[in-house]
Backbone as ProteinMPNN parsed JSONL, in Angstrom:
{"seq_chain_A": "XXXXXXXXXXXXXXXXXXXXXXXXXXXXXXXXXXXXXXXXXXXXXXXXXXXXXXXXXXXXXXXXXXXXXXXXXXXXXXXXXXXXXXXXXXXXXXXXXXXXXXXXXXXXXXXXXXXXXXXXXXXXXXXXXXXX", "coords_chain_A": {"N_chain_A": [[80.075, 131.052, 118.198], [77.708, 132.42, 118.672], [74.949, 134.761, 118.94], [75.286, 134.048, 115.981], [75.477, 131.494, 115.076], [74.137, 128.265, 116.039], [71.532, 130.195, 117.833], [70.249, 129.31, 119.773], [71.974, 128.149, 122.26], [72.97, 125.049, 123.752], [70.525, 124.296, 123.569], [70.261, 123.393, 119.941], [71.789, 122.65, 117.734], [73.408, 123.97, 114.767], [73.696, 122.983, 111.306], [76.403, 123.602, 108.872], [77.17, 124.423, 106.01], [79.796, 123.888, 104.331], [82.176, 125.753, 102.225], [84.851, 124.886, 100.586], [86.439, 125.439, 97.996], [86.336, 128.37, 98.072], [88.564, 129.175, 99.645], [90.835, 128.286, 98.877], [92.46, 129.737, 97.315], [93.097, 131.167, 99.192], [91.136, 133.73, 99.671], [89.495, 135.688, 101.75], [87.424, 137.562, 102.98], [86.96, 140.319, 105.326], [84.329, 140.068, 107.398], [83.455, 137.703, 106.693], [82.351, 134.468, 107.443], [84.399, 131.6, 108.733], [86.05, 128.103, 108.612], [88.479, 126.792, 110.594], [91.838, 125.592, 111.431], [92.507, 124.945, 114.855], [94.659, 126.909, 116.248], [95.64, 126.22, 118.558], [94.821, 123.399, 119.153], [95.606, 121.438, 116.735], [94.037, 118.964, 116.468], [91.26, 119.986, 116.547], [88.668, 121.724, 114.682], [87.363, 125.27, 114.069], [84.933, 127.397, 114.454], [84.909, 130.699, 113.154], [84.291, 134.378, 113.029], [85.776, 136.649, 110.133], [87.473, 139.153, 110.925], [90.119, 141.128, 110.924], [92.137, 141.955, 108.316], [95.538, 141.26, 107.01], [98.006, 142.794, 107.192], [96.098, 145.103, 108.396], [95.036, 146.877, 111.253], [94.116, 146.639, 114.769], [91.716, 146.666, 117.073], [91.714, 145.419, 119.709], [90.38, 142.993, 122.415], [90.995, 142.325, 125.174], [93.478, 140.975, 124.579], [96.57, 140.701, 124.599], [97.951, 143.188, 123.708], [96.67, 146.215, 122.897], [96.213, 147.081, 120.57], [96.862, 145.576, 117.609], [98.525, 144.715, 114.748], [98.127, 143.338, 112.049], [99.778, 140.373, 110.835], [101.365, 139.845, 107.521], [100.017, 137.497, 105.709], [98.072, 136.168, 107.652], [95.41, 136.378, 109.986], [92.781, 137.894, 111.436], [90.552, 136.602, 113.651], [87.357, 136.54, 115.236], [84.8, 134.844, 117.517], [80.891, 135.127, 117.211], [80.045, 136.056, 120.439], [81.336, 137.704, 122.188], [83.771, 137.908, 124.339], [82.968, 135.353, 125.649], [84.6, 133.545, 124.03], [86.981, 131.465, 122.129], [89.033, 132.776, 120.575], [90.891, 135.056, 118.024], [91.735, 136.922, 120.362], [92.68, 135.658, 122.347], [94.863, 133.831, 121.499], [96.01, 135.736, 119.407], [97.088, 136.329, 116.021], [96.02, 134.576, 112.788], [97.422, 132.262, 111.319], [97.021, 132.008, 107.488], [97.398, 129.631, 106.923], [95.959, 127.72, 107.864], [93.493, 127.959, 107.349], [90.399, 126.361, 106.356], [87.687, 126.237, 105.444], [84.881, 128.306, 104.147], [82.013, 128.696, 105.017], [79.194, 129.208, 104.595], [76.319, 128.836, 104.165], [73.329, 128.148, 106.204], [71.951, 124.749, 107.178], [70.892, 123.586, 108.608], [68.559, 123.263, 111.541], [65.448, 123.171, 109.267], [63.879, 125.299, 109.819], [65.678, 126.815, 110.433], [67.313, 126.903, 107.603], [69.449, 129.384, 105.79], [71.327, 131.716, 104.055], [74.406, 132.441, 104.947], [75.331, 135.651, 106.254], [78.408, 137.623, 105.272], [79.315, 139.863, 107.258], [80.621, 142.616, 108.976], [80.338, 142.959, 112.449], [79.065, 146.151, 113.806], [80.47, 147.295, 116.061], [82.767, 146.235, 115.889], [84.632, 147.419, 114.07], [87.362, 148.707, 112.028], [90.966, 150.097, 112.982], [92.599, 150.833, 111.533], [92.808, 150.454, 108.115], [94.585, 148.198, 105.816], [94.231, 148.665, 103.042], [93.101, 151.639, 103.25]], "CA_chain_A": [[79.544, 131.932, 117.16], [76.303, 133.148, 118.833], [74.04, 134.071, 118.235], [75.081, 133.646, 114.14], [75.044, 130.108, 114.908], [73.63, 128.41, 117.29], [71.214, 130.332, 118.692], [69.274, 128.411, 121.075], [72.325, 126.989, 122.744], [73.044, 123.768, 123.404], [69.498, 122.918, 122.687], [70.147, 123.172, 119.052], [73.401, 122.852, 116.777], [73.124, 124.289, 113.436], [74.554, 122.554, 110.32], [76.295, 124.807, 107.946], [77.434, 124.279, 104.619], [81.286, 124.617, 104.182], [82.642, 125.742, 100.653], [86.385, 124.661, 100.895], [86.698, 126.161, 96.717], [86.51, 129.396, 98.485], [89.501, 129.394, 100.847], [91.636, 127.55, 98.525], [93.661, 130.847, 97.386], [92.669, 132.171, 101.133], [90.648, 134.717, 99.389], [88.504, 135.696, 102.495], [87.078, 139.183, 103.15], [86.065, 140.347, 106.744], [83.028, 139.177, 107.913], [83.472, 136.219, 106.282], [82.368, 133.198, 108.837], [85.244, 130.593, 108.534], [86.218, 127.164, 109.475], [89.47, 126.889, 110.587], [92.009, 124.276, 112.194], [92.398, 125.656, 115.755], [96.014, 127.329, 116.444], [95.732, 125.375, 120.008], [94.72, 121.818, 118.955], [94.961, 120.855, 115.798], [92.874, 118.105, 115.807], [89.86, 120.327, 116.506], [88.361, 122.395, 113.747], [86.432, 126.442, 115.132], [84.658, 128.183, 113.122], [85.14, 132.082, 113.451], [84.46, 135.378, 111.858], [86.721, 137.1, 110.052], [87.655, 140.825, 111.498], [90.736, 141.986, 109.863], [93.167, 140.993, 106.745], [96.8, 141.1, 106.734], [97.969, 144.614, 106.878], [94.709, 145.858, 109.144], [95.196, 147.029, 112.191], [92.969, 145.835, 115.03], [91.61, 146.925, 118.574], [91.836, 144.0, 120.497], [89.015, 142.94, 123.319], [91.172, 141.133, 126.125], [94.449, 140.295, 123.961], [97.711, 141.305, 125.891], [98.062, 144.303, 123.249], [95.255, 146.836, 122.994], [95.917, 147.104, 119.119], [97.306, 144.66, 117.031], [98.897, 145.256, 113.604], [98.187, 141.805, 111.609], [101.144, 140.396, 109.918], [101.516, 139.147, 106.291], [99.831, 135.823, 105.968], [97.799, 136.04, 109.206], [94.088, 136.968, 109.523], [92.282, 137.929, 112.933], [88.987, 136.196, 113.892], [86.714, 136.373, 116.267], [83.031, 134.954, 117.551], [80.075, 136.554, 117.716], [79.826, 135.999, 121.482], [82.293, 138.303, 122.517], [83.736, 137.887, 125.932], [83.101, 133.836, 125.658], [84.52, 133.117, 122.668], [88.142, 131.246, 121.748], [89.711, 133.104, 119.603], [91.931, 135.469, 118.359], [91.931, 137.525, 121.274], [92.984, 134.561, 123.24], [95.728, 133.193, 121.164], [96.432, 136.314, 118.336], [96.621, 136.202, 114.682], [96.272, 133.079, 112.814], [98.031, 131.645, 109.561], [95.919, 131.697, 106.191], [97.486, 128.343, 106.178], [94.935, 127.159, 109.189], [91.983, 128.112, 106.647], [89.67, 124.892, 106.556], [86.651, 127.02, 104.598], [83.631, 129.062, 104.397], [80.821, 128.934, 105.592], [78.133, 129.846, 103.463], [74.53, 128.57, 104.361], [73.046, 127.174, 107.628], [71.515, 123.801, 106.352], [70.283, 122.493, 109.553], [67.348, 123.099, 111.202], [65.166, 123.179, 108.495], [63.385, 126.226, 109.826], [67.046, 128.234, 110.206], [68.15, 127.49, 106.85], [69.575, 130.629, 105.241], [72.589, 132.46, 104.03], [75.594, 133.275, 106.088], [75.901, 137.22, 105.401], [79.384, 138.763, 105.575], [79.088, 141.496, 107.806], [81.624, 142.81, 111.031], [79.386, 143.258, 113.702], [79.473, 147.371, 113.706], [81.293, 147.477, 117.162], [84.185, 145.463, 115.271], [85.293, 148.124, 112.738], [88.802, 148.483, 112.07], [91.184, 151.175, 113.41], [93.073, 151.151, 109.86], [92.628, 149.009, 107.225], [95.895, 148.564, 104.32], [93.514, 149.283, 101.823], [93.278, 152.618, 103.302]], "C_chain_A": [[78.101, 132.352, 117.457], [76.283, 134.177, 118.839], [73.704, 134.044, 116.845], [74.579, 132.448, 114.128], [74.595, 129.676, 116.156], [72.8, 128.999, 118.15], [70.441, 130.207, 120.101], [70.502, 127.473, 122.067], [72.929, 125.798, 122.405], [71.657, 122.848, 123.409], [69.292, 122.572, 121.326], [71.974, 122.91, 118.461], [72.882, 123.461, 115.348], [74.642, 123.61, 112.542], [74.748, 123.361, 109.358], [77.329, 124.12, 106.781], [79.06, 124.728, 104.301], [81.831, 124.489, 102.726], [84.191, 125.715, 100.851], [87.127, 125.616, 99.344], [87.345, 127.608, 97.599], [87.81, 130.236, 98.632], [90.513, 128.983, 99.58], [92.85, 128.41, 97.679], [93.612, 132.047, 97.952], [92.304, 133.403, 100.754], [89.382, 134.598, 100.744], [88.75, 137.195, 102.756], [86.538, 138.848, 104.775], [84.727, 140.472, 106.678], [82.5, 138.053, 107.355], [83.777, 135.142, 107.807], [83.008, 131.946, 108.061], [85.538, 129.551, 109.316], [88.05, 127.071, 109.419], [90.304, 125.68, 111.705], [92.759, 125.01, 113.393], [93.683, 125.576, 116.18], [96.439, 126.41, 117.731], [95.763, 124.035, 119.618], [94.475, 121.542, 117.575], [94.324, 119.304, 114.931], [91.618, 118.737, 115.803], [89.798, 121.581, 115.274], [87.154, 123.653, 114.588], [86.021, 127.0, 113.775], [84.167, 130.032, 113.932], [84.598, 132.759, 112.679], [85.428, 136.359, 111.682], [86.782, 138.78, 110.173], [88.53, 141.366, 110.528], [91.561, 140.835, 109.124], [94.4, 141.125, 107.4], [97.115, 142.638, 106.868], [97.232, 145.314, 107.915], [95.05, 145.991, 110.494], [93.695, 147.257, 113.618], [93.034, 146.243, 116.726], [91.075, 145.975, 119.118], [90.491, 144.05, 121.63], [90.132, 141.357, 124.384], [92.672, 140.871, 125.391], [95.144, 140.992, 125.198], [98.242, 142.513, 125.492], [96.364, 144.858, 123.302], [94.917, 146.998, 121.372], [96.832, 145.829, 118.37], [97.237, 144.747, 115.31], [98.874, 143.138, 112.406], [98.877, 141.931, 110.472], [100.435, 139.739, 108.335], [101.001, 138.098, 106.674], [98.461, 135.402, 106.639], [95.952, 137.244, 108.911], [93.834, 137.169, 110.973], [90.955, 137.671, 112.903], [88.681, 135.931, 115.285], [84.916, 135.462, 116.589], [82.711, 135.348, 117.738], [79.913, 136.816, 118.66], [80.971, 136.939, 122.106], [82.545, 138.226, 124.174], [84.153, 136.05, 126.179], [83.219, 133.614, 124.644], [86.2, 132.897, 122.546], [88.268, 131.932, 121.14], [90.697, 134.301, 119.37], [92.837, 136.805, 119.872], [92.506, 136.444, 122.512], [94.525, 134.487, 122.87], [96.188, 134.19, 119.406], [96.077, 135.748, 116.94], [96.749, 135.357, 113.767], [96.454, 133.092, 110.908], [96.8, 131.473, 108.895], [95.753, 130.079, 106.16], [96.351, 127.272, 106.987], [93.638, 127.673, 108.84], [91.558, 126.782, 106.034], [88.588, 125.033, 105.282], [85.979, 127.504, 104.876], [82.701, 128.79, 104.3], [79.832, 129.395, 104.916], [76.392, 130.222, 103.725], [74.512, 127.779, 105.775], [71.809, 126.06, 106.786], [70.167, 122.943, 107.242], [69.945, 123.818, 110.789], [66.729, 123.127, 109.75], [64.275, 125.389, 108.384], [64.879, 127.943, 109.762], [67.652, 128.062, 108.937], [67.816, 128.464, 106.52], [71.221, 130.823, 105.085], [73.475, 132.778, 104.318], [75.889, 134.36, 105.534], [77.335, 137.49, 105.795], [79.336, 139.71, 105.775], [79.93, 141.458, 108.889], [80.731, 143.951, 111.191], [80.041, 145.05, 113.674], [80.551, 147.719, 114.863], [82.622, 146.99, 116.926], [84.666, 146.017, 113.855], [86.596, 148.377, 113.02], [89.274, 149.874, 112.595], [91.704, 151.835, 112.05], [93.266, 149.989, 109.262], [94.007, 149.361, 105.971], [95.474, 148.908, 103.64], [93.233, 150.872, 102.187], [94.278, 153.609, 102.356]], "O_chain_A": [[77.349, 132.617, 116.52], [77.317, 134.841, 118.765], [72.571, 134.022, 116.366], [73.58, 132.116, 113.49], [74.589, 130.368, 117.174], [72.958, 128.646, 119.319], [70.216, 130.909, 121.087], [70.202, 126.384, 122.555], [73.328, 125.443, 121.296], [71.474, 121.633, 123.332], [68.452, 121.709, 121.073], [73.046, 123.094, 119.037], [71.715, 123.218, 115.042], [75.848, 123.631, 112.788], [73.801, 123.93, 108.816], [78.195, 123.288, 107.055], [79.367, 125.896, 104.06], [81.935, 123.421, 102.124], [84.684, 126.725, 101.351], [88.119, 126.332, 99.485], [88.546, 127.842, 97.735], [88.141, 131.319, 98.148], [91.181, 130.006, 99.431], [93.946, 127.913, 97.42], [93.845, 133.22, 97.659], [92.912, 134.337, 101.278], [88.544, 133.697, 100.783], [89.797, 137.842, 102.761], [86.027, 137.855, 105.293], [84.141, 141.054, 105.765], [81.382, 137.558, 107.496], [84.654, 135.025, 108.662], [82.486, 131.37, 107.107], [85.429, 129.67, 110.537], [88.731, 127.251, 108.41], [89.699, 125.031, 112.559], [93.683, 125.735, 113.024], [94.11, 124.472, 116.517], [97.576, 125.944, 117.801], [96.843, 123.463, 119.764], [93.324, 121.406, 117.161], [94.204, 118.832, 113.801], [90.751, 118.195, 115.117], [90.788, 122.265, 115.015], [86.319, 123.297, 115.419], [86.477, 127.052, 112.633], [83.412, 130.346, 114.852], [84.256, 132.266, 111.604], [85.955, 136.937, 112.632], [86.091, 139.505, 109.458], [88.133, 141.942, 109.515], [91.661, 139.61, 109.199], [94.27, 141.096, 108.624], [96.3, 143.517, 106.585], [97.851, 146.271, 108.382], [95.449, 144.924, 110.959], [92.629, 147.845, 113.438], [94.025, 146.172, 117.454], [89.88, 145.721, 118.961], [89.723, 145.011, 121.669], [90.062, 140.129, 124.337], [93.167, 140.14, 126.249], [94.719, 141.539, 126.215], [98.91, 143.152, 126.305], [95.318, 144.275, 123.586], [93.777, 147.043, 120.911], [97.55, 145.226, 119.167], [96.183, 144.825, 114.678], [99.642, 142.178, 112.353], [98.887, 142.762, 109.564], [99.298, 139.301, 108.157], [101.284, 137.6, 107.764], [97.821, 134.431, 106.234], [95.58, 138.175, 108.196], [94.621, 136.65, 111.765], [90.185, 138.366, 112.241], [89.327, 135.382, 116.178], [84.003, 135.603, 115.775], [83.135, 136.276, 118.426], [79.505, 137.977, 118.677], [81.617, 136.143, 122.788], [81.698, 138.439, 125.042], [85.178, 135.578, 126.67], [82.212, 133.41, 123.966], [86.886, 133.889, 122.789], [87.14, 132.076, 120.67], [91.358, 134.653, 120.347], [93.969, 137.232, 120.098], [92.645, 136.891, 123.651], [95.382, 134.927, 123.636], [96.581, 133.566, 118.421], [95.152, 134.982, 116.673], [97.954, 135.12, 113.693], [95.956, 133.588, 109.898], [95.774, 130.989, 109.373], [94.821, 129.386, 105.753], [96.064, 126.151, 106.569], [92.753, 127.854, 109.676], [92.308, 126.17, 105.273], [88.552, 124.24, 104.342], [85.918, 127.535, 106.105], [82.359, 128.539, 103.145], [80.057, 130.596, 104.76], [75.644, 131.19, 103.591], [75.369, 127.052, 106.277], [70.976, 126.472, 105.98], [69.2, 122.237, 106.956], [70.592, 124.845, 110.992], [67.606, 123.104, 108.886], [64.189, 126.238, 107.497], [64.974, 129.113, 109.392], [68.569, 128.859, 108.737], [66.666, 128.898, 106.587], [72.108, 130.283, 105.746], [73.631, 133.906, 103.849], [76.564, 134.391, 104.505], [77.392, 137.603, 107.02], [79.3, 140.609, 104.936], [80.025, 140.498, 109.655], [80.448, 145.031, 110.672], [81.248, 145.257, 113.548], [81.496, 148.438, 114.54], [83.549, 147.288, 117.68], [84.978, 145.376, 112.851], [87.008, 148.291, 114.177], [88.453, 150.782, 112.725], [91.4, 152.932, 111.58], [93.704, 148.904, 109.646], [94.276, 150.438, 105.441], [96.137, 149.797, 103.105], [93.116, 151.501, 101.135], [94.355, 154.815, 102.593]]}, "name": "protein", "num_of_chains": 1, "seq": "XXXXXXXXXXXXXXXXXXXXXXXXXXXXXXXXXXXXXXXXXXXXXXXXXXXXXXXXXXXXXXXXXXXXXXXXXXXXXXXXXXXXXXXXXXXXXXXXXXXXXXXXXXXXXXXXXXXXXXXXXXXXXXXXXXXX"}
């Protein structure tokens, strides 16, 4: 998730504040930064941001389609690092039910706390959204 989180690396970690309430009737909007239990291993927990909804149709970066129509259920996230970054461009579009929570505040440093904004990165706008 750099540089949202993290940005110094691995000379820092940032601690962030996870609201589980949130998720809990998988109400998440895109650019919502989420923790989630990772489609590959689920013993490990990733935390992503969220691109498109259900319905939204989605220009991929590396997937094995170039667009990608996300099903019922199913959300598409990415990190901010684009290029080096697990996610759904790796391994497609991932169950609501593999929503962990959100992300809210960075807690840790003391000098980075702040806010987590919901925003998709402008280069990550949709091709069509259902709400269209």
């Amino acid at each position: 998730m750099q540089p949202s989180l993290n940005p110094g690396g691995s000379q820092s970690s940032d601690v962030v504040l996870l609201n589980h309430w949130k998720v809990r009737n998988f109400e998440v909007q895109r650019g919502d930064i989420v923790s989630l239990v990772s489609p590959k291993n689920p013993e490990q927990k990733i935390i992503k941001r969220v691109i498109a909804l259900e319905g939204d149709i989605v220009k991929t970066m590396g997937h094995k389609n170039r667009y990608v129509k996300v099903p019922r259920g199913h959300i598409w996230v990415e990190g901010d690092h684009h290029g080096h970054s697990f996610d759904s461009n790796s391994f497609g579009p991932v169950s609501l039910g593999l929503l962990h929570a959100h992300a809210t505040h960075i807690l840790w440093p003391p000098e980075r706390w702040q806010k987590l904004e919901s925003v998709l990165p402008p280069e990550r706008l949709l091709v069509q959204s259902e709400a269209e």
